[in-house]
Amino acid sequence: MKTFYDLMREAQQSSFGPMMQKEFGLSAEQQARAVEAMMPAFWLGMRKNAADPFGVAAFWQALGSGPYQSYFDNPFAAMSPKAMDDGNGMLEKLFGSPEIARAVSLQVEAATGITQDVVRRMMPVVANMMMGGLQRQTEKIENPFLRFMQDMTQPPKPKVEKQPDLPFVVLMNSFLGKTSEPEKEPEPTPDAPASNEEVIDRLFDANRLMTDTYWKSMEHIFEQFSPQKKD
């Protein structure tokens, strides 16, 4: 399974990379640096949604119904006004408040030197590309997100109990020299399914190029601006 870093690297190496550089007036190095600096915020936003059953349901509904894969496959579509609206809608679901989005863009500016205005315009495009890559991966059964959603939405399969051999069947098998099939050894119990948060971590668990201090600064933003739950 590809991580988000793999997906964004793949996108930047396609025609999307030069187009995005031209759109925002960035070099290839600046663009890559900006995307890397946004990753911790997207990780925290997805983790926040994963911790809330209603949030994760809304996220999957938005992902399943949105045209994100078309944005990943077609950079021209990714820059359209409709795509920007979809990307901003996804940012709203991930971050939960405009204060977080604003603080994230300021943090990325401080880390990269790219102005907040450019970062803010880039964020919905990057969100679309990430969700498009994820949407494309959900077609593969090895995707843990897909397995998790199938486990949540499908009723458990009933156990099939072995029917006892009928006397007539036993007699005929004996006459024909056949023996009953030996009982199969019970299959080993599979490991407990990964939690929502663990699956999110796996998707971001590669090439964490930003420093630990930078990741902690993003965590502080979400702690400071996220709506407090009422008791």
JSON list of C-alpha atoms in Angstrom, two decimals:
[
{"chain": "A", "resi": 1, "resn": "MET", "atom": "CA", "xyz": [0.00, 0.00, 0.00]},
{"chain": "A", "resi": 2, "resn": "LYS", "atom": "CA", "xyz": [1.30, 3.44, -0.91]},
{"chain": "A", "resi": 3, "resn": "THR", "atom": "CA", "xyz": [1.65, 6.06, 1.78]},
{"chain": "A", "resi": 4, "resn": "PHE", "atom": "CA", "xyz": [0.58, 9.65, 1.26]},
{"chain": "A", "resi": 5, "resn": "TYR", "atom": "CA", "xyz": [4.23, 10.55, 0.74]},
{"chain": "A", "resi": 6, "resn": "ASP", "atom": "CA", "xyz": [4.40, 8.02, -2.10]},
{"chain": "A", "resi": 7, "resn": "LEU", "atom": "CA", "xyz": [1.20, 9.37, -3.64]},
{"chain": "A", "resi": 8, "resn": "MET", "atom": "CA", "xyz": [2.30, 13.00, -3.50]},
{"chain": "A", "resi": 9, "resn": "ARG", "atom": "CA", "xyz": [5.73, 12.14, -4.89]},
{"chain": "A", "resi": 10, "resn": "GLU", "atom": "CA", "xyz": [4.02, 10.30, -7.74]},
{"chain": "A", "resi": 11, "resn": "ALA", "atom": "CA", "xyz": [1.77, 13.29, -8.41]},
{"chain": "A", "resi": 12, "resn": "GLN", "atom": "CA", "xyz": [4.64, 15.78, -8.36]},
{"chain": "A", "resi": 13, "resn": "GLN", "atom": "CA", "xyz": [6.64, 13.68, -10.81]},
{"chain": "A", "resi": 14, "resn": "SER", "atom": "CA", "xyz": [3.72, 13.72, -13.27]},
{"chain": "A", "resi": 15, "resn": "SER", "atom": "CA", "xyz": [2.43, 16.68, -15.26]},
{"chain": "A", "resi": 16, "resn": "PHE", "atom": "CA", "xyz": [0.79, 17.89, -12.06]},
{"chain": "A", "resi": 17, "resn": "GLY", "atom": "CA", "xyz": [4.18, 19.04, -10.70]},
{"chain": "A", "resi": 18, "resn": "PRO", "atom": "CA", "xyz": [5.08, 21.55, -13.44]},
{"chain": "A", "resi": 19, "resn": "MET", "atom": "CA", "xyz": [1.50, 22.77, -13.63]},
{"chain": "A", "resi": 20, "resn": "MET", "atom": "CA", "xyz": [1.37, 23.44, -9.89]},
{"chain": "A", "resi": 21, "resn": "GLN", "atom": "CA", "xyz": [4.76, 25.18, -10.00]},
{"chain": "A", "resi": 22, "resn": "LYS", "atom": "CA", "xyz": [3.53, 27.46, -12.76]},
{"chain": "A", "resi": 23, "resn": "GLU", "atom": "CA", "xyz": [0.19, 28.13, -11.01]},
{"chain": "A", "resi": 24, "resn": "PHE", "atom": "CA", "xyz": [1.82, 29.21, -7.74]},
{"chain": "A", "resi": 25, "resn": "GLY", "atom": "CA", "xyz": [5.15, 30.57, -9.03]},
{"chain": "A", "resi": 26, "resn": "LEU", "atom": "CA", "xyz": [7.29, 27.99, -7.24]},
{"chain": "A", "resi": 27, "resn": "SER", "atom": "CA", "xyz": [10.35, 25.97, -8.09]},
{"chain": "A", "resi": 28, "resn": "ALA", "atom": "CA", "xyz": [10.17, 22.17, -7.93]},
{"chain": "A", "resi": 29, "resn": "GLU", "atom": "CA", "xyz": [12.12, 22.25, -4.67]},
{"chain": "A", "resi": 30, "resn": "GLN", "atom": "CA", "xyz": [9.82, 24.87, -3.13]},
{"chain": "A", "resi": 31, "resn": "GLN", "atom": "CA", "xyz": [6.74, 22.91, -4.12]},
{"chain": "A", "resi": 32, "resn": "ALA", "atom": "CA", "xyz": [8.08, 19.67, -2.63]},
{"chain": "A", "resi": 33, "resn": "ARG", "atom": "CA", "xyz": [9.06, 21.49, 0.56]},
{"chain": "A", "resi": 34, "resn": "ALA", "atom": "CA", "xyz": [5.60, 23.05, 0.87]},
{"chain": "A", "resi": 35, "resn": "VAL", "atom": "CA", "xyz": [3.85, 19.69, 0.48]},
{"chain": "A", "resi": 36, "resn": "GLU", "atom": "CA", "xyz": [6.16, 18.11, 3.07]},
{"chain": "A", "resi": 37, "resn": "ALA", "atom": "CA", "xyz": [5.40, 20.94, 5.49]},
{"chain": "A", "resi": 38, "resn": "MET", "atom": "CA", "xyz": [1.65, 20.41, 5.07]},
{"chain": "A", "resi": 39, "resn": "MET", "atom": "CA", "xyz": [1.79, 16.68, 5.81]},
{"chain": "A", "resi": 40, "resn": "PRO", "atom": "CA", "xyz": [1.74, 16.92, 9.62]},
{"chain": "A", "resi": 41, "resn": "ALA", "atom": "CA", "xyz": [-1.42, 19.05, 9.48]},
{"chain": "A", "resi": 42, "resn": "PHE", "atom": "CA", "xyz": [-3.19, 16.57, 7.20]},
{"chain": "A", "resi": 43, "resn": "TRP", "atom": "CA", "xyz": [-2.10, 13.71, 9.46]},
{"chain": "A", "resi": 44, "resn": "LEU", "atom": "CA", "xyz": [-3.51, 15.45, 12.53]},
{"chain": "A", "resi": 45, "resn": "GLY", "atom": "CA", "xyz": [-6.72, 16.37, 10.72]},
{"chain": "A", "resi": 46, "resn": "MET", "atom": "CA", "xyz": [-7.33, 12.80, 9.59]},
{"chain": "A", "resi": 47, "resn": "ARG", "atom": "CA", "xyz": [-6.46, 11.49, 13.04]},
{"chain": "A", "resi": 48, "resn": "LYS", "atom": "CA", "xyz": [-8.95, 13.91, 14.60]},
{"chain": "A", "resi": 49, "resn": "ASN", "atom": "CA", "xyz": [-11.69, 12.61, 12.32]},
{"chain": "A", "resi": 50, "resn": "ALA", "atom": "CA", "xyz": [-10.71, 9.00, 12.96]},
{"chain": "A", "resi": 51, "resn": "ALA", "atom": "CA", "xyz": [-11.17, 9.46, 16.71]},
{"chain": "A", "resi": 52, "resn": "ASP", "atom": "CA", "xyz": [-14.79, 10.54, 16.21]},
{"chain": "A", "resi": 53, "resn": "PRO", "atom": "CA", "xyz": [-17.23, 7.90, 14.85]},
{"chain": "A", "resi": 54, "resn": "PHE", "atom": "CA", "xyz": [-19.40, 10.61, 13.32]},
{"chain": "A", "resi": 55, "resn": "GLY", "atom": "CA", "xyz": [-16.33, 12.35, 11.92]},
{"chain": "A", "resi": 56, "resn": "VAL", "atom": "CA", "xyz": [-14.94, 9.24, 10.25]},
{"chain": "A", "resi": 57, "resn": "ALA", "atom": "CA", "xyz": [-18.36, 8.46, 8.77]},
{"chain": "A", "resi": 58, "resn": "ALA", "atom": "CA", "xyz": [-18.64, 11.97, 7.32]},
{"chain": "A", "resi": 59, "resn": "PHE", "atom": "CA", "xyz": [-15.11, 11.75, 6.00]},
{"chain": "A", "resi": 60, "resn": "TRP", "atom": "CA", "xyz": [-15.76, 8.47, 4.20]},
{"chain": "A", "resi": 61, "resn": "GLN", "atom": "CA", "xyz": [-19.04, 9.73, 2.82]},
{"chain": "A", "resi": 62, "resn": "ALA", "atom": "CA", "xyz": [-17.26, 12.79, 1.42]},
{"chain": "A", "resi": 63, "resn": "LEU", "atom": "CA", "xyz": [-14.43, 10.69, 0.03]},
{"chain": "A", "resi": 64, "resn": "GLY", "atom": "CA", "xyz": [-16.75, 8.17, -1.57]},
{"chain": "A", "resi": 65, "resn": "SER", "atom": "CA", "xyz": [-19.01, 10.75, -3.21]},
{"chain": "A", "resi": 66, "resn": "GLY", "atom": "CA", "xyz": [-16.35, 13.23, -4.34]},
{"chain": "A", "resi": 67, "resn": "PRO", "atom": "CA", "xyz": [-14.53, 13.35, -7.71]},
{"chain": "A", "resi": 68, "resn": "TYR", "atom": "CA", "xyz": [-11.09, 13.33, -6.06]},
{"chain": "A", "resi": 69, "resn": "GLN", "atom": "CA", "xyz": [-9.60, 10.58, -8.18]},
{"chain": "A", "resi": 70, "resn": "SER", "atom": "CA", "xyz": [-10.28, 12.61, -11.31]},
{"chain": "A", "resi": 71, "resn": "TYR", "atom": "CA", "xyz": [-8.23, 15.44, -9.78]},
{"chain": "A", "resi": 72, "resn": "PHE", "atom": "CA", "xyz": [-5.36, 13.05, -9.09]},
{"chain": "A", "resi": 73, "resn": "ASP", "atom": "CA", "xyz": [-5.45, 11.67, -12.63]},
{"chain": "A", "resi": 74, "resn": "ASN", "atom": "CA", "xyz": [-6.08, 14.99, -14.40]},
{"chain": "A", "resi": 75, "resn": "PRO", "atom": "CA", "xyz": [-4.06, 18.03, -13.20]},
{"chain": "A", "resi": 76, "resn": "PHE", "atom": "CA", "xyz": [-6.12, 20.35, -15.40]},
{"chain": "A", "resi": 77, "resn": "ALA", "atom": "CA", "xyz": [-9.26, 19.39, -13.49]},
{"chain": "A", "resi": 78, "resn": "ALA", "atom": "CA", "xyz": [-7.39, 19.78, -10.19]},
{"chain": "A", "resi": 79, "resn": "MET", "atom": "CA", "xyz": [-6.95, 23.52, -10.81]},
{"chain": "A", "resi": 80, "resn": "SER", "atom": "CA", "xyz": [-10.58, 24.27, -11.73]},
{"chain": "A", "resi": 81, "resn": "PRO", "atom": "CA", "xyz": [-12.85, 26.43, -9.53]},
{"chain": "A", "resi": 82, "resn": "LYS", "atom": "CA", "xyz": [-14.98, 23.35, -8.78]},
{"chain": "A", "resi": 83, "resn": "ALA", "atom": "CA", "xyz": [-11.89, 21.49, -7.61]},
{"chain": "A", "resi": 84, "resn": "MET", "atom": "CA", "xyz": [-10.90, 24.36, -5.34]},
{"chain": "A", "resi": 85, "resn": "ASP", "atom": "CA", "xyz": [-14.37, 24.33, -3.78]},
{"chain": "A", "resi": 86, "resn": "ASP", "atom": "CA", "xyz": [-14.12, 20.57, -3.21]},
{"chain": "A", "resi": 87, "resn": "GLY", "atom": "CA", "xyz": [-10.64, 20.93, -1.75]},
{"chain": "A", "resi": 88, "resn": "ASN", "atom": "CA", "xyz": [-11.72, 23.67, 0.64]},
{"chain": "A", "resi": 89, "resn": "GLY", "atom": "CA", "xyz": [-14.66, 21.50, 1.68]},
{"chain": "A", "resi": 90, "resn": "MET", "atom": "CA", "xyz": [-12.29, 18.65, 2.48]},
{"chain": "A", "resi": 91, "resn": "LEU", "atom": "CA", "xyz": [-10.03, 21.01, 4.45]},
{"chain": "A", "resi": 92, "resn": "GLU", "atom": "CA", "xyz": [-13.03, 22.08, 6.49]},
{"chain": "A", "resi": 93, "resn": "LYS", "atom": "CA", "xyz": [-13.76, 18.45, 7.35]},
{"chain": "A", "resi": 94, "resn": "LEU", "atom": "CA", "xyz": [-10.13, 17.73, 8.18]},
{"chain": "A", "resi": 95, "resn": "PHE", "atom": "CA", "xyz": [-9.32, 20.84, 10.19]},
{"chain": "A", "resi": 96, "resn": "GLY", "atom": "CA", "xyz": [-12.73, 21.70, 11.62]},
{"chain": "A", "resi": 97, "resn": "SER", "atom": "CA", "xyz": [-12.16, 25.45, 11.92]},
{"chain": "A", "resi": 98, "resn": "PRO", "atom": "CA", "xyz": [-10.80, 28.33, 9.82]},
{"chain": "A", "resi": 99, "resn": "GLU", "atom": "CA", "xyz": [-8.48, 29.23, 12.71]},
{"chain": "A", "resi": 100, "resn": "ILE", "atom": "CA", "xyz": [-6.64, 25.93, 12.30]},
{"chain": "A", "resi": 101, "resn": "ALA", "atom": "CA", "xyz": [-6.33, 26.38, 8.54]},
{"chain": "A", "resi": 102, "resn": "ARG", "atom": "CA", "xyz": [-4.97, 29.90, 9.03]},
{"chain": "A", "resi": 103, "resn": "ALA", "atom": "CA", "xyz": [-2.51, 28.83, 11.73]},
{"chain": "A", "resi": 104, "resn": "VAL", "atom": "CA", "xyz": [-1.34, 25.88, 9.62]},
{"chain": "A", "resi": 105, "resn": "SER", "atom": "CA", "xyz": [-0.64, 28.14, 6.64]},
{"chain": "A", "resi": 106, "resn": "LEU", "atom": "CA", "xyz": [1.37, 30.48, 8.87]},
{"chain": "A", "resi": 107, "resn": "GLN", "atom": "CA", "xyz": [3.36, 27.56, 10.23]},
{"chain": "A", "resi": 108, "resn": "VAL", "atom": "CA", "xyz": [4.12, 26.32, 6.71]},
{"chain": "A", "resi": 109, "resn": "GLU", "atom": "CA", "xyz": [5.18, 29.85, 5.72]},
{"chain": "A", "resi": 110, "resn": "ALA", "atom": "CA", "xyz": [7.58, 30.01, 8.66]},
{"chain": "A", "resi": 111, "resn": "ALA", "atom": "CA", "xyz": [9.10, 26.64, 7.75]},
{"chain": "A", "resi": 112, "resn": "THR", "atom": "CA", "xyz": [9.42, 27.18, 3.99]},
{"chain": "A", "resi": 113, "resn": "GLY", "atom": "CA", "xyz": [9.55, 30.92, 3.34]},
{"chain": "A", "resi": 114, "resn": "ILE", "atom": "CA", "xyz": [6.58, 30.58, 0.97]},
{"chain": "A", "resi": 115, "resn": "THR", "atom": "CA", "xyz": [4.02, 33.29, 1.68]},
{"chain": "A", "resi": 116, "resn": "GLN", "atom": "CA", "xyz": [0.87, 32.42, 3.60]},
{"chain": "A", "resi": 117, "resn": "ASP", "atom": "CA", "xyz": [-1.32, 33.49, 0.67]},
{"chain": "A", "resi": 118, "resn": "VAL", "atom": "CA", "xyz": [0.36, 31.00, -1.68]},
{"chain": "A", "resi": 119, "resn": "VAL", "atom": "CA", "xyz": [0.27, 28.25, 0.95]},
{"chain": "A", "resi": 120, "resn": "ARG", "atom": "CA", "xyz": [-3.42, 28.88, 1.59]},
{"chain": "A", "resi": 121, "resn": "ARG", "atom": "CA", "xyz": [-4.19, 28.54, -2.13]},
{"chain": "A", "resi": 122, "resn": "MET", "atom": "CA", "xyz": [-2.08, 25.40, -2.39]},
{"chain": "A", "resi": 123, "resn": "MET", "atom": "CA", "xyz": [-3.73, 23.57, 0.50]},
{"chain": "A", "resi": 124, "resn": "PRO", "atom": "CA", "xyz": [-7.05, 22.66, -1.20]},
{"chain": "A", "resi": 125, "resn": "VAL", "atom": "CA", "xyz": [-5.13, 21.43, -4.26]},
{"chain": "A", "resi": 126, "resn": "VAL", "atom": "CA", "xyz": [-2.91, 19.22, -2.10]},
{"chain": "A", "resi": 127, "resn": "ALA", "atom": "CA", "xyz": [-5.97, 17.98, -0.20]},
{"chain": "A", "resi": 128, "resn": "ASN", "atom": "CA", "xyz": [-7.61, 16.97, -3.48]},
{"chain": "A", "resi": 129, "resn": "MET", "atom": "CA", "xyz": [-4.50, 15.14, -4.64]},
{"chain": "A", "resi": 130, "resn": "MET", "atom": "CA", "xyz": [-4.19, 13.24, -1.36]},
{"chain": "A", "resi": 131, "resn": "MET", "atom": "CA", "xyz": [-7.84, 12.26, -1.34]},
{"chain": "A", "resi": 132, "resn": "GLY", "atom": "CA", "xyz": [-7.67, 11.32, -5.02]},
{"chain": "A", "resi": 133, "resn": "GLY", "atom": "CA", "xyz": [-4.78, 8.99, -4.35]},
{"chain": "A", "resi": 134, "resn": "LEU", "atom": "CA", "xyz": [-6.60, 7.48, -1.39]},
{"chain": "A", "resi": 135, "resn": "GLN", "atom": "CA", "xyz": [-9.81, 7.10, -3.40]},
{"chain": "A", "resi": 136, "resn": "ARG", "atom": "CA", "xyz": [-7.91, 5.26, -6.11]},
{"chain": "A", "resi": 137, "resn": "GLN", "atom": "CA", "xyz": [-6.33, 2.95, -3.55]},
{"chain": "A", "resi": 138, "resn": "THR", "atom": "CA", "xyz": [-9.68, 1.95, -2.07]},
{"chain": "A", "resi": 139, "resn": "GLU", "atom": "CA", "xyz": [-10.21, -0.12, -5.19]},
{"chain": "A", "resi": 140, "resn": "LYS", "atom": "CA", "xyz": [-7.51, -2.49, -3.94]},
{"chain": "A", "resi": 141, "resn": "ILE", "atom": "CA", "xyz": [-8.47, -5.04, -1.34]},
{"chain": "A", "resi": 142, "resn": "GLU", "atom": "CA", "xyz": [-5.14, -4.77, 0.46]},
{"chain": "A", "resi": 143, "resn": "ASN", "atom": "CA", "xyz": [-5.95, -1.22, 1.49]},
{"chain": "A", "resi": 144, "resn": "PRO", "atom": "CA", "xyz": [-6.48, -1.29, 5.29]},
{"chain": "A", "resi": 145, "resn": "PHE", "atom": "CA", "xyz": [-8.99, 1.56, 5.09]},
{"chain": "A", "resi": 146, "resn": "LEU", "atom": "CA", "xyz": [-11.16, -0.51, 2.78]},
{"chain": "A", "resi": 147, "resn": "ARG", "atom": "CA", "xyz": [-10.89, -3.59, 5.02]},
{"chain": "A", "resi": 148, "resn": "PHE", "atom": "CA", "xyz": [-11.79, -1.48, 8.03]},
{"chain": "A", "resi": 149, "resn": "MET", "atom": "CA", "xyz": [-14.87, -0.03, 6.34]},
{"chain": "A", "resi": 150, "resn": "GLN", "atom": "CA", "xyz": [-15.95, -3.47, 5.15]},
{"chain": "A", "resi": 151, "resn": "ASP", "atom": "CA", "xyz": [-15.65, -4.78, 8.70]},
{"chain": "A", "resi": 152, "resn": "MET", "atom": "CA", "xyz": [-17.79, -1.89, 9.95]},
{"chain": "A", "resi": 153, "resn": "THR", "atom": "CA", "xyz": [-20.51, -2.10, 7.34]},
{"chain": "A", "resi": 154, "resn": "GLN", "atom": "CA", "xyz": [-20.85, -5.82, 6.65]},
{"chain": "A", "resi": 155, "resn": "PRO", "atom": "CA", "xyz": [-22.64, -8.11, 9.11]},
{"chain": "A", "resi": 156, "resn": "PRO", "atom": "CA", "xyz": [-20.56, -10.95, 10.51]},
{"chain": "A", "resi": 157, "resn": "LYS", "atom": "CA", "xyz": [-20.66, -14.11, 8.46]},
{"chain": "A", "resi": 158, "resn": "PRO", "atom": "CA", "xyz": [-22.60, -16.92, 10.15]},
{"chain": "A", "resi": 159, "resn": "LYS", "atom": "CA", "xyz": [-20.59, -19.95, 11.13]},
{"chain": "A", "resi": 160, "resn": "VAL", "atom": "CA", "xyz": [-21.13, -22.93, 8.86]},
{"chain": "A", "resi": 161, "resn": "GLU", "atom": "CA", "xyz": [-21.51, -25.97, 11.02]},
{"chain": "A", "resi": 162, "resn": "LYS", "atom": "CA", "xyz": [-20.43, -29.31, 9.62]},
{"chain": "A", "resi": 163, "resn": "GLN", "atom": "CA", "xyz": [-23.43, -31.46, 8.91]},
{"chain": "A", "resi": 164, "resn": "PRO", "atom": "CA", "xyz": [-23.23, -35.00, 10.29]},
{"chain": "A", "resi": 165, "resn": "ASP", "atom": "CA", "xyz": [-22.85, -37.71, 7.68]},
{"chain": "A", "resi": 166, "resn": "LEU", "atom": "CA", "xyz": [-26.11, -39.44, 6.86]},
{"chain": "A", "resi": 167, "resn": "PRO", "atom": "CA", "xyz": [-26.12, -43.23, 7.42]},
{"chain": "A", "resi": 168, "resn": "PHE", "atom": "CA", "xyz": [-26.76, -43.87, 3.72]},
{"chain": "A", "resi": 169, "resn": "VAL", "atom": "CA", "xyz": [-23.76, -41.70, 2.77]},
{"chain": "A", "resi": 170, "resn": "VAL", "atom": "CA", "xyz": [-21.53, -43.51, 5.27]},
{"chain": "A", "resi": 171, "resn": "LEU", "atom": "CA", "xyz": [-22.63, -46.87, 3.89]},
{"chain": "A", "resi": 172, "resn": "MET", "atom": "CA", "xyz": [-22.01, -45.87, 0.25]},
{"chain": "A", "resi": 173, "resn": "ASN", "atom": "CA", "xyz": [-18.61, -44.41, 1.03]},
{"chain": "A", "resi": 174, "resn": "SER", "atom": "CA", "xyz": [-17.64, -47.61, 2.81]},
{"chain": "A", "resi": 175, "resn": "PHE", "atom": "CA", "xyz": [-18.80, -49.66, -0.15]},
{"chain": "A", "resi": 176, "resn": "LEU", "atom": "CA", "xyz": [-16.84, -47.51, -2.62]},
{"chain": "A", "resi": 177, "resn": "GLY", "atom": "CA", "xyz": [-13.74, -47.50, -0.43]},
{"chain": "A", "resi": 178, "resn": "LYS", "atom": "CA", "xyz": [-14.01, -43.80, 0.39]},
{"chain": "A", "resi": 179, "resn": "THR", "atom": "CA", "xyz": [-13.31, -42.36, 3.76]},
{"chain": "A", "resi": 180, "resn": "SER", "atom": "CA", "xyz": [-14.72, -39.25, 5.30]},
{"chain": "A", "resi": 181, "resn": "GLU", "atom": "CA", "xyz": [-12.56, -36.20, 4.88]},
{"chain": "A", "resi": 182, "resn": "PRO", "atom": "CA", "xyz": [-10.50, -35.50, 7.97]},
{"chain": "A", "resi": 183, "resn": "GLU", "atom": "CA", "xyz": [-11.50, -32.39, 9.85]},
{"chain": "A", "resi": 184, "resn": "LYS", "atom": "CA", "xyz": [-9.34, -29.43, 9.00]},
{"chain": "A", "resi": 185, "resn": "GLU", "atom": "CA", "xyz": [-7.24, -27.82, 11.64]},
{"chain": "A", "resi": 186, "resn": "PRO", "atom": "CA", "xyz": [-8.84, -24.60, 12.88]},
{"chain": "A", "resi": 187, "resn": "GLU", "atom": "CA", "xyz": [-7.40, -21.57, 11.17]},
{"chain": "A", "resi": 188, "resn": "PRO", "atom": "CA", "xyz": [-5.33, -19.32, 13.39]},
{"chain": "A", "resi": 189, "resn": "THR", "atom": "CA", "xyz": [-7.21, -16.38, 14.83]},
{"chain": "A", "resi": 190, "resn": "PRO", "atom": "CA", "xyz": [-6.26, -13.25, 12.89]},
{"chain": "A", "resi": 191, "resn": "ASP", "atom": "CA", "xyz": [-4.69, -10.35, 14.68]},
{"chain": "A", "resi": 192, "resn": "ALA", "atom": "CA", "xyz": [-7.03, -7.72, 16.03]},
{"chain": "A", "resi": 193, "resn": "PRO", "atom": "CA", "xyz": [-7.93, -5.18, 13.32]},
{"chain": "A", "resi": 194, "resn": "ALA", "atom": "CA", "xyz": [-6.01, -1.93, 13.40]},
{"chain": "A", "resi": 195, "resn": "SER", "atom": "CA", "xyz": [-7.75, 1.05, 14.92]},
{"chain": "A", "resi": 196, "resn": "ASN", "atom": "CA", "xyz": [-8.68, 4.08, 12.82]},
{"chain": "A", "resi": 197, "resn": "GLU", "atom": "CA", "xyz": [-5.74, 6.01, 14.24]},
{"chain": "A", "resi": 198, "resn": "GLU", "atom": "CA", "xyz": [-3.27, 3.18, 13.55]},
{"chain": "A", "resi": 199, "resn": "VAL", "atom": "CA", "xyz": [-4.37, 3.00, 9.92]},
{"chain": "A", "resi": 200, "resn": "ILE", "atom": "CA", "xyz": [-3.91, 6.77, 9.57]},
{"chain": "A", "resi": 201, "resn": "ASP", "atom": "CA", "xyz": [-0.43, 6.51, 11.10]},
{"chain": "A", "resi": 202, "resn": "ARG", "atom": "CA", "xyz": [0.55, 3.82, 8.60]},
{"chain": "A", "resi": 203, "resn": "LEU", "atom": "CA", "xyz": [-0.46, 6.04, 5.70]},
{"chain": "A", "resi": 204, "resn": "PHE", "atom": "CA", "xyz": [1.82, 8.80, 7.00]},
{"chain": "A", "resi": 205, "resn": "ASP", "atom": "CA", "xyz": [4.53, 6.51, 8.40]},
{"chain": "A", "resi": 206, "resn": "ALA", "atom": "CA", "xyz": [7.25, 7.17, 5.86]},
{"chain": "A", "resi": 207, "resn": "ASN", "atom": "CA", "xyz": [9.89, 9.82, 5.22]},
{"chain": "A", "resi": 208, "resn": "ARG", "atom": "CA", "xyz": [8.84, 12.12, 8.03]},
{"chain": "A", "resi": 209, "resn": "LEU", "atom": "CA", "xyz": [11.18, 14.79, 6.71]},
{"chain": "A", "resi": 210, "resn": "MET", "atom": "CA", "xyz": [10.07, 17.62, 9.01]},
{"chain": "A", "resi": 211, "resn": "THR", "atom": "CA", "xyz": [11.65, 17.80, 12.45]},
{"chain": "A", "resi": 212, "resn": "ASP", "atom": "CA", "xyz": [9.97, 16.53, 15.62]},
{"chain": "A", "resi": 213, "resn": "THR", "atom": "CA", "xyz": [9.78, 20.13, 16.82]},
{"chain": "A", "resi": 214, "resn": "TYR", "atom": "CA", "xyz": [7.81, 21.06, 13.72]},
{"chain": "A", "resi": 215, "resn": "TRP", "atom": "CA", "xyz": [5.38, 18.15, 14.21]},
{"chain": "A", "resi": 216, "resn": "LYS", "atom": "CA", "xyz": [4.87, 19.21, 17.82]},
{"chain": "A", "resi": 217, "resn": "SER", "atom": "CA", "xyz": [4.14, 22.78, 16.74]},
{"chain": "A", "resi": 218, "resn": "MET", "atom": "CA", "xyz": [1.37, 21.46, 14.47]},
{"chain": "A", "resi": 219, "resn": "GLU", "atom": "CA", "xyz": [-0.02, 19.38, 17.32]},
{"chain": "A", "resi": 220, "resn": "HIS", "atom": "CA", "xyz": [-0.10, 22.53, 19.45]},
{"chain": "A", "resi": 221, "resn": "ILE", "atom": "CA", "xyz": [-2.15, 24.31, 16.77]},
{"chain": "A", "resi": 222, "resn": "PHE", "atom": "CA", "xyz": [-4.81, 21.60, 16.80]},
{"chain": "A", "resi": 223, "resn": "GLU", "atom": "CA", "xyz": [-4.88, 21.53, 20.60]},
{"chain": "A", "resi": 224, "resn": "GLN", "atom": "CA", "xyz": [-5.22, 25.30, 20.78]},
{"chain": "A", "resi": 225, "resn": "PHE", "atom": "CA", "xyz": [-7.90, 25.87, 18.14]},
{"chain": "A", "resi": 226, "resn": "SER", "atom": "CA", "xyz": [-9.93, 22.67, 18.10]},
{"chain": "A", "resi": 227, "resn": "PRO", "atom": "CA", "xyz": [-13.42, 23.13, 19.62]},
{"chain": "A", "resi": 228, "resn": "GLN", "atom": "CA", "xyz": [-13.51, 21.92, 23.18]},
{"chain": "A", "resi": 229, "resn": "LYS", "atom": "CA", "xyz": [-15.93, 19.08, 23.86]},
{"chain": "A", "resi": 230, "resn": "LYS", "atom": "CA", "xyz": [-18.55, 19.80, 26.48]},
{"chain": "A", "resi": 231, "resn": "ASP", "atom": "CA", "xyz": [-18.99, 17.38, 29.35]}
]
